Amino acid sequence: MTTLPAAPSALELDRRRYRRRQTGRSVAVAAVSTVAFAVVVWLTIVNTPGWARVQSTFFDPAVAARAWPRVFQGLLTNLTVLVFAALGVLLLSILLATLRTLRGPVFFPLRALAAGYTDLFRGMPLIIVLYLVGFGIPGLGFTAERPPAALLGTVALVLVYSAYVSEVFRAGIEAVHPSQRLAARSLGLSHAQTLRLILLPQAVRKVTPALMNDLVAMQKDVGLISVLGAVDAVRAAQIETAASFNFTPYVLAGLLFVLLALPLIRLTDWYTARIRRREQMGAVV
Amino acid sequence: MSDPLLRLTGIRKSFGTAEVLRGIDLDVAEGDVVALIGASGSGKSTLLRVINLLERVDDGQVLLRGEDISDPRVKPDAVRARIGVVFQHFNLFPHLSVLDNVTLASRHVLRRDRAESEARALELLGRIGLAEHARSYPDRLSGGQQQRVAIVRAIATDPDLLLLDEITSALDPELVGDVLALVRDLATAGTTIVMATHEMAFARDVADRVVFLDRGVIAEEGTPDEVFRRPREQRTREFLARFSEPLAGDPLPRQ
């Protein structure tokens, strides 16, 4: 009974040709309409009375070239802060989410603490947390010198983003079907083991797209550490702008942030699509 | 002779390297009840999904009343509206009441108005004794009740053809009877049904024709009498033996 897969019939080949043609047509329609829309937008903007002025103030290549070294140097600061903040958020948020899943009256204070923490830091604007941490902690005088602004900014980011991300983790843990917990406990695993070996691995898979989205959001908010005086890309752009009376450095910094975000955004899309494919297992609807 | 209601010719379907259907030809006449039997993985469910265009065939044709519905020029949604499907796990919508589940397609696909749809739904629910649960949500019902609601949902739009995919496999044994009784009523009333099933006794009672699938091909088909009592193929005999053994065979050995 090991027949080779038969060669497709003429009918099937015709269907494939038709589908290919339809796909080609859809792509062509989409491409043409996109280009047409872009051209209309472009012409509208270029023909406004103030365009020449806006162009020289925001899109001056010479100014951009002059600002480049400093802004790029600043972006490296952003990148460093992002990496450390992401790691800090990961650890703190898993801890918070774990505390909130503890059962029993003994753990009430821990649960309440974790709940209070997420309430507080999800409610408080990031910029205010930045000021409180950035100027309040040095004011306490733990250290002789003021800690670097980038470090203080990282701490503030971790405090705020952990509150959000811990809720994402908690939602993921609760989305794992209760029968999984029952099955694990019935095997004799403790609450902690169940969480670590059974629930968290499944929860992480469920919430990875949401986590990556939060990471992209944090990547932009890293720019806010400039308010503490850290010379990141935004601060560098500000300095260059003040020197040249031209806003092009801000646009340059903005574009660099977009370039930084793009790989992550694409990665998120790819991962989400992969999960969807696996769940649908080949069905066409 | 006019076209059969459903005609499959040379249906092929692979998932990756696994060839699940390897050239299936099958005719189903109006009012026929066809039972698909076969081991897990023999392609029963895939075949049903192919008929309903939930899977795209790799080759071959699906003809519904003579119209080639496997043609990419055909709008699949319009075809699916003419075919009712009942799944193994009911797949009722948990956020909708029983009545809303049943009237959903009637209102949003056939665009009948609410009063008309609900009147028809309540009549059907009444016939299976569940009218009083019309406003309940599916999680208040037993598995058997949910499955009967799912059947009513599938026939509420008066489809040309009803596909049943192992509809009793996820039910407790004592709940199977009511569901099968409902299918028997539909069959007697002349509904055209193609069903994948492991209920051999039921297939023998209700089906006009039994089709035994083995590794993606039709190994044997005929009347229930022919297939169950005088199977021609060795494969069919082996498959059926696995079902009859516990009944005819020895009692369990004593400790």
XYZ file of C-alpha atoms in Angstrom:
540
model
C 0.000 0.000 0.000
C 2.914 2.381 -0.527
C 1.780 4.239 -3.595
C 3.683 7.340 -4.531
C 1.731 10.576 -4.200
C -0.073 10.885 -7.522
C 0.831 13.747 -9.847
C -1.787 16.509 -9.540
C -4.646 16.256 -12.011
C -5.216 18.882 -14.696
C -8.121 20.160 -12.632
C -5.962 20.674 -9.559
C -3.260 22.397 -11.612
C -5.895 24.737 -13.021
C -7.104 25.543 -9.488
C -3.557 26.310 -8.395
C -3.056 28.612 -11.384
C -6.288 30.408 -10.536
C -5.277 30.863 -6.879
C -1.866 32.183 -7.910
C -3.505 34.673 -10.273
C -5.899 35.797 -7.536
C -3.031 36.268 -5.093
C -1.071 38.259 -7.679
C -4.083 40.441 -8.377
C -4.682 41.110 -4.661
C -1.048 42.082 -4.147
C -1.147 44.394 -7.182
C -4.340 46.100 -6.017
C -2.912 46.584 -2.526
C 0.397 47.945 -3.838
C -1.190 50.376 -6.295
C -3.674 51.727 -3.747
C -0.933 52.156 -1.139
C 1.307 54.077 -3.526
C -1.603 56.247 -4.694
C -2.488 57.098 -1.102
C 1.131 57.944 -0.254
C 1.447 60.197 -3.293
C -1.732 62.091 -2.378
C -0.529 62.635 1.192
C 2.902 63.701 -0.008
C 1.547 66.181 -2.567
C -0.838 67.657 0.003
C 1.956 68.286 2.484
C 4.481 69.569 -0.034
C 1.986 72.092 -1.413
C 1.164 73.668 1.936
C 2.390 77.281 2.216
C 4.719 76.572 5.163
C 6.360 73.420 3.792
C 9.658 75.058 2.805
C 10.132 76.377 6.321
C 9.140 73.132 8.018
C 11.488 71.228 5.747
C 14.499 73.358 6.630
C 13.661 73.295 10.356
C 12.947 69.589 10.776
C 14.596 67.811 7.840
C 17.967 69.468 7.274
C 20.530 66.820 6.202
C 23.516 68.999 7.176
C 22.230 69.457 10.722
C 21.446 65.752 10.943
C 25.004 64.865 9.933
C 26.473 67.215 12.530
C 24.187 65.844 15.283
C 24.779 62.208 14.367
C 27.818 61.303 16.553
C 26.357 62.696 19.736
C 22.825 61.330 19.171
C 24.191 57.896 18.276
C 26.350 57.896 21.417
C 23.190 58.731 23.358
C 21.314 55.865 21.745
C 23.923 53.444 23.073
C 23.081 54.704 26.575
C 19.399 53.999 25.843
C 20.262 50.507 24.687
C 22.253 49.741 27.835
C 19.494 51.039 30.073
C 16.951 49.011 28.097
C 18.833 45.742 28.528
C 19.290 46.151 32.280
C 15.745 47.435 32.782
C 14.304 44.482 30.830
C 16.196 41.980 32.989
C 15.158 43.784 36.171
C 11.519 43.877 35.079
C 11.557 40.177 34.254
C 12.811 39.187 37.709
C 10.711 41.599 39.746
C 7.501 40.952 37.826
C 7.738 37.162 38.116
C 8.318 37.612 41.849
C 5.283 39.883 42.128
C 3.079 37.573 40.077
C 4.167 34.615 42.224
C 3.354 36.493 45.424
C -0.116 37.255 44.123
C -0.853 33.591 43.417
C 0.022 32.404 46.939
C -2.965 30.920 48.730
C -3.939 30.791 52.372
C -4.347 33.412 55.092
C -0.668 33.204 56.164
C 0.383 34.902 52.969
C -2.195 37.655 53.124
C 0.375 40.392 53.912
C 2.540 39.361 50.947
C -0.443 39.213 48.626
C -1.661 42.593 49.846
C 1.809 44.061 49.443
C 2.096 42.825 45.870
C -1.413 44.025 45.052
C -0.710 47.431 46.584
C 2.532 47.680 44.650
C 0.906 47.019 41.279
C -1.946 49.431 42.095
C 0.482 52.181 43.039
C 2.904 51.883 40.141
C 0.327 51.261 37.467
C -1.481 54.380 38.609
C 1.508 56.705 38.933
C 2.791 58.498 35.807
C 6.277 57.301 34.847
C 7.635 60.832 34.769
C 6.702 61.415 38.426
C 8.315 58.134 39.465
C 11.403 59.265 37.560
C 11.521 62.534 39.511
C 10.900 60.829 42.855
C 13.604 58.209 42.265
C 15.985 60.487 40.399
C 16.005 63.305 42.898
C 14.607 61.642 46.029
C 17.004 58.703 46.364
C 20.198 60.815 45.991
C 18.667 63.195 48.530
C 18.679 60.413 51.128
C 22.455 60.488 51.015
C 23.239 56.730 50.989
C 26.311 57.428 48.907
C 28.698 60.316 49.009
C 28.175 61.090 45.336
C 24.962 61.154 43.360
C 24.502 57.794 41.562
C 24.602 58.144 37.757
C 21.334 59.375 36.264
C 21.147 56.384 33.928
C 21.158 53.998 36.909
C 18.426 55.927 38.706
C 16.408 56.024 35.507
C 16.756 52.267 35.146
C 15.450 51.771 38.681
C 12.407 53.942 37.996
C 11.644 52.066 34.760
C 11.917 48.727 36.542
C 9.579 49.885 39.311
C 6.871 51.024 36.913
C 7.102 48.353 34.236
C 7.255 45.476 36.739
C 3.802 46.487 37.925
C 2.395 46.130 34.393
C 4.318 43.019 33.442
C 3.483 41.198 36.677
C -0.202 41.588 35.807
C 0.494 40.089 32.375
C 2.191 37.111 34.016
C -0.642 36.728 36.504
C -3.211 36.733 33.704
C -1.129 34.076 31.955
C -0.919 31.897 35.049
C -4.665 32.151 35.551
C -5.299 31.352 31.898
C -3.701 27.907 32.294
C -6.595 25.530 32.756
C -7.261 24.654 36.438
C -7.107 20.946 35.584
C -3.372 21.395 34.952
C -2.874 22.541 38.538
C -5.009 19.686 39.841
C -3.051 17.171 37.792
C 0.255 18.544 39.075
C -0.835 18.628 42.716
C -2.261 15.116 42.407
C 1.216 13.923 41.436
C 2.459 15.291 44.751
C 4.166 18.449 43.471
C 4.154 21.335 45.932
C 2.582 24.688 45.156
C 5.989 26.133 44.314
C 6.940 23.176 42.114
C 3.601 23.317 40.335
C 4.132 26.983 39.647
C 7.714 26.571 38.450
C 7.418 23.350 36.454
C 3.846 23.376 35.164
C 2.106 26.742 35.319
C 4.839 29.282 34.526
C 6.156 27.484 31.413
C 2.637 27.338 29.971
C 1.834 30.875 31.101
C 4.976 32.298 29.503
C 4.019 30.772 26.174
C 0.570 32.303 26.372
C 1.743 35.806 27.255
C 4.925 36.123 25.207
C 3.311 38.352 22.542
C 1.974 40.670 25.265
C 5.388 40.736 26.975
C 7.160 41.624 23.759
C 4.677 44.410 23.223
C 5.512 45.780 26.666
C 9.199 45.588 25.807
C 8.646 47.684 22.686
C 6.732 50.217 24.792
C 9.515 50.345 27.372
C 12.097 50.843 24.663
C 10.547 54.213 23.865
C 10.041 55.191 27.479
C 13.764 54.708 28.054
C 14.045 58.097 26.341
C 12.382 59.684 29.374
C 15.455 59.159 31.538
C 16.736 62.327 29.863
C 14.698 64.336 32.363
C 17.170 63.218 35.046
C 20.069 64.596 33.064
C 21.351 61.347 31.577
C 22.759 62.109 28.148
C 20.730 59.631 26.084
C 19.623 60.075 22.468
C 16.791 62.434 23.386
C 19.018 64.583 25.619
C 21.756 64.636 22.977
C 19.207 65.756 20.400
C 18.069 68.504 22.765
C 21.636 69.738 23.168
C 22.213 69.722 19.421
C 18.915 71.504 18.835
C 19.843 74.208 21.311
C 23.180 74.671 19.518
C 21.784 74.863 15.970
C 18.287 76.343 16.476
C 17.040 73.496 14.289
C 14.762 70.592 15.251
C 16.318 68.054 12.893
C 18.248 66.274 15.700
C 14.921 65.360 17.366
C 13.681 63.826 14.125
C 16.969 61.956 13.829
C 16.628 60.587 17.366
C 13.026 59.608 16.664
C 14.022 57.681 13.548
C 16.769 55.898 15.467
C 14.232 54.781 18.067
C 12.031 53.413 15.300
C 14.990 51.512 13.824
C 15.735 50.115 17.278
C 12.125 48.973 17.702
C 11.660 47.431 14.254
C 13.502 44.136 14.802
C 11.556 43.536 18.009
C 8.233 44.401 16.408
C 8.930 42.032 13.513
C 10.005 39.321 15.952
C 6.747 39.761 17.887
C 4.705 39.477 14.695
C 6.569 36.384 13.606
C 6.164 34.702 16.977
C 2.445 35.515 17.201
C 1.891 34.172 13.697
C 3.720 30.976 14.594
C 1.537 30.407 17.644
C -1.573 30.985 15.549
C -0.421 28.532 12.906
C 0.198 25.857 15.496
C -3.184 26.298 17.102
C -5.094 26.162 13.837
C -3.192 23.172 12.477
C -3.705 23.710 8.772
C -7.364 24.651 8.675
C -8.163 27.328 6.116
C -10.702 29.305 8.140
C -30.124 9.763 -13.520
C -29.791 13.177 -11.894
C -26.747 14.266 -9.910
C -26.374 12.859 -6.418
C -26.621 15.401 -3.602
C -22.942 14.975 -2.832
C -20.259 13.488 -5.033
C -16.588 13.145 -4.159
C -14.120 12.212 -6.896
C -10.450 11.443 -6.355
C -10.122 13.422 -3.123
C -6.535 13.726 -1.923
C -5.243 15.554 1.123
C -1.839 15.596 2.815
C -0.617 17.276 5.971
C 3.081 17.795 5.467
C 4.385 14.414 4.406
C 1.424 12.478 5.820
C -1.086 11.511 3.123
C -4.380 11.446 4.983
C -6.747 10.954 2.056
C -5.461 9.042 -0.961
C -8.127 9.174 -3.623
C -11.662 8.991 -2.204
C -14.693 8.522 -4.486
C -18.093 8.641 -2.849
C -21.687 9.404 -3.889
C -24.365 10.372 -1.401
C -27.940 10.480 -2.696
C -30.620 12.789 -1.320
C -31.997 11.360 1.925
C -29.140 8.895 2.350
C -27.506 8.248 5.680
C -23.866 7.285 5.224
C -21.757 6.096 8.148
C -17.986 6.454 7.904
C -16.211 3.920 10.073
C -12.534 3.226 10.534
C -9.709 3.473 13.036
C -8.480 6.785 14.444
C -6.360 8.479 11.814
C -8.037 6.699 8.929
C -9.199 10.059 7.557
C -12.867 10.173 8.625
C -12.730 13.614 10.215
C -10.536 15.043 7.476
C -13.016 13.828 4.876
C -15.870 15.605 6.669
C -13.810 18.781 6.902
C -13.032 18.546 3.208
C -16.736 18.288 2.363
C -17.422 21.411 4.407
C -14.422 23.211 2.821
C -12.754 23.595 6.214
C -9.774 21.893 4.562
C -8.635 22.651 1.037
C -8.176 19.483 -1.013
C -4.856 18.784 -2.703
C -6.635 17.125 -5.602
C -10.055 15.865 -6.607
C -13.502 17.418 -6.633
C -16.354 17.950 -4.201
C -19.686 18.329 -5.994
C -22.761 19.522 -4.126
C -25.887 19.095 -6.286
C -23.592 18.913 -9.301
C -21.799 22.176 -8.489
C -18.030 21.957 -7.991
C -17.632 23.528 -4.547
C -13.910 22.773 -4.425
C -13.432 25.335 -7.207
C -11.601 28.402 -5.840
C -14.120 30.628 -7.664
C -16.858 29.364 -5.340
C -17.482 31.405 -2.186
C -16.888 28.951 0.683
C -19.143 30.819 3.138
C -22.142 30.408 0.860
C -21.445 26.670 0.545
C -20.981 26.200 4.275
C -24.340 27.840 4.905
C -25.901 24.925 3.014
C -24.107 22.283 5.088
C -24.671 21.696 8.800
C -21.839 20.352 10.941
C -21.872 18.897 14.456
C -18.511 18.469 16.160
C -17.255 15.952 18.672
C -16.835 18.611 21.363
C -20.131 20.421 20.609
C -18.381 23.775 20.146
C -21.352 25.755 21.430
C -20.484 29.405 21.955
C -20.182 29.827 25.734
C -20.956 33.551 25.701
C -24.306 33.063 23.963
C -27.513 31.585 25.365
C -28.877 28.340 23.929
C -31.406 30.298 21.897
C -28.763 32.699 20.542
C -26.538 29.766 19.629
C -29.346 28.221 17.622
C -30.504 31.443 15.940
C -27.020 32.806 15.175
C -26.657 31.524 11.613
C -30.306 32.059 10.824
C -30.084 35.735 11.783
C -26.574 36.634 10.649
C -26.061 34.369 7.642
C -29.560 33.871 6.266
C -30.588 37.363 7.509
C -33.942 36.163 8.765
C -35.437 38.467 11.364
C -35.156 37.719 15.041
C -38.810 36.772 15.639
C -38.869 34.288 12.767
C -35.519 32.763 13.759
C -36.512 32.425 17.394
C -39.868 30.887 16.596
C -38.146 28.231 14.491
C -35.453 27.679 17.140
C -37.990 27.317 19.938
C -39.966 24.833 17.866
C -36.830 22.723 17.306
C -35.751 23.031 20.945
C -39.248 22.045 22.001
C -39.064 18.941 19.879
C -35.970 17.776 21.805
C -37.465 18.835 25.135
C -35.073 21.708 25.771
C -37.349 24.700 25.154
C -37.246 25.593 28.821
C -33.461 25.910 28.611
C -33.599 28.366 25.713
C -32.432 31.262 27.874
C -29.798 29.228 29.730
C -26.137 29.319 28.854
C -24.446 26.159 27.522
C -22.474 25.541 30.735
C -25.770 24.905 32.587
C -26.519 21.900 30.346
C -25.276 18.329 30.458
C -23.019 17.072 27.673
C -25.900 15.235 26.047
C -28.101 18.305 26.161
C -25.305 20.461 24.754
C -24.763 18.058 21.892
C -28.463 18.010 21.060
C -28.439 21.818 21.059
C -25.447 21.662 18.705
C -27.425 19.398 16.361
C -30.377 21.755 16.464
C -28.026 24.660 15.773
C -26.760 22.803 12.699
C -30.242 22.068 11.296
C -31.843 25.411 12.191
C -30.877 26.788 8.769
C -32.379 23.783 6.930
C -29.101 22.689 5.326
C -28.977 20.348 2.335
C -26.585 18.063 4.141
C -25.714 17.308 7.744
C -22.195 16.218 8.751
C -21.700 14.558 12.139
C -18.137 14.134 13.366
C -18.067 11.487 16.115
C -20.742 13.365 17.974
C -21.063 10.863 20.810
C -17.364 10.254 21.469
C -17.067 12.907 24.159
C -20.265 11.920 25.978
C -20.868 9.775 29.026
C -22.435 6.453 27.999
C -25.787 7.212 29.634
C -26.068 10.448 27.637
C -25.411 8.868 24.250
C -28.933 7.456 23.869
C -30.759 10.805 23.648
C -28.328 12.147 21.053
C -28.581 9.048 18.886
C -32.374 9.088 19.172
C -32.364 12.615 17.785
C -30.129 11.594 14.866
C -32.418 8.635 14.186
C -35.419 10.988 14.058
C -33.610 13.227 11.584
C -32.641 10.245 9.453
C -36.208 8.955 9.411
C -37.433 12.420 8.438
C -35.266 12.241 5.314
C -32.260 14.394 6.289
C -29.164 13.570 4.274
C -26.436 12.695 6.761
C -22.767 11.786 6.516
C -21.442 10.746 9.899
C -18.127 9.570 11.223
C -18.821 7.264 14.121
C -17.477 4.628 16.477
C -21.011 3.515 17.418
C -21.154 0.361 15.301
C -24.572 -0.708 16.557
C -25.985 2.677 15.709
C -24.381 2.707 12.283
C -25.912 -0.712 11.604
C -29.381 0.484 12.680
C -29.577 3.877 11.064
C -27.213 4.018 8.104
C -28.308 3.180 4.581
C -24.697 2.713 3.647
C -21.530 2.012 5.610
C -18.122 3.131 4.328
C -15.013 1.635 5.892
C -11.981 3.908 5.588
C -8.522 2.482 6.057
C -5.364 4.566 5.745
C -6.939 7.171 3.521
C -8.789 4.945 1.067
C -12.241 3.381 1.056
C -11.447 -0.241 1.817
C -15.030 -1.446 1.688
C -18.521 -0.044 1.358
C -22.010 -1.438 1.221
C -25.232 -1.820 3.142
C -24.823 -2.275 6.912
C -25.723 -5.905 6.414
C -22.979 -6.446 3.850
C -20.254 -4.634 5.756
C -21.041 -5.830 9.265
C -22.246 -9.402 8.638
C -20.436 -10.419 5.479
C -17.341 -8.200 5.174
C -15.382 -9.108 2.045
C -12.061 -7.595 3.059
C -9.656 -8.985 5.630
C -8.965 -5.431 6.883
C -12.651 -4.861 7.574
C -12.942 -8.134 9.471
C -9.935 -7.248 11.630
C -11.294 -3.798 12.360
C -14.769 -5.076 13.282
C -13.336 -7.872 15.418
C -11.934 -5.281 17.782
C -15.456 -4.039 18.455
C -17.209 -7.347 18.843
C -14.618 -9.122 20.976
C -15.619 -7.764 24.374
C -19.207 -8.837 23.701
C -18.679 -12.259 22.199
C -15.338 -13.130 23.767
C -14.308 -14.620 27.059
C -15.096 -12.990 30.383
C -12.191 -11.249 32.047
C -9.808 -13.714 33.683
C -10.373 -14.084 37.396
C -7.663 -13.246 39.885
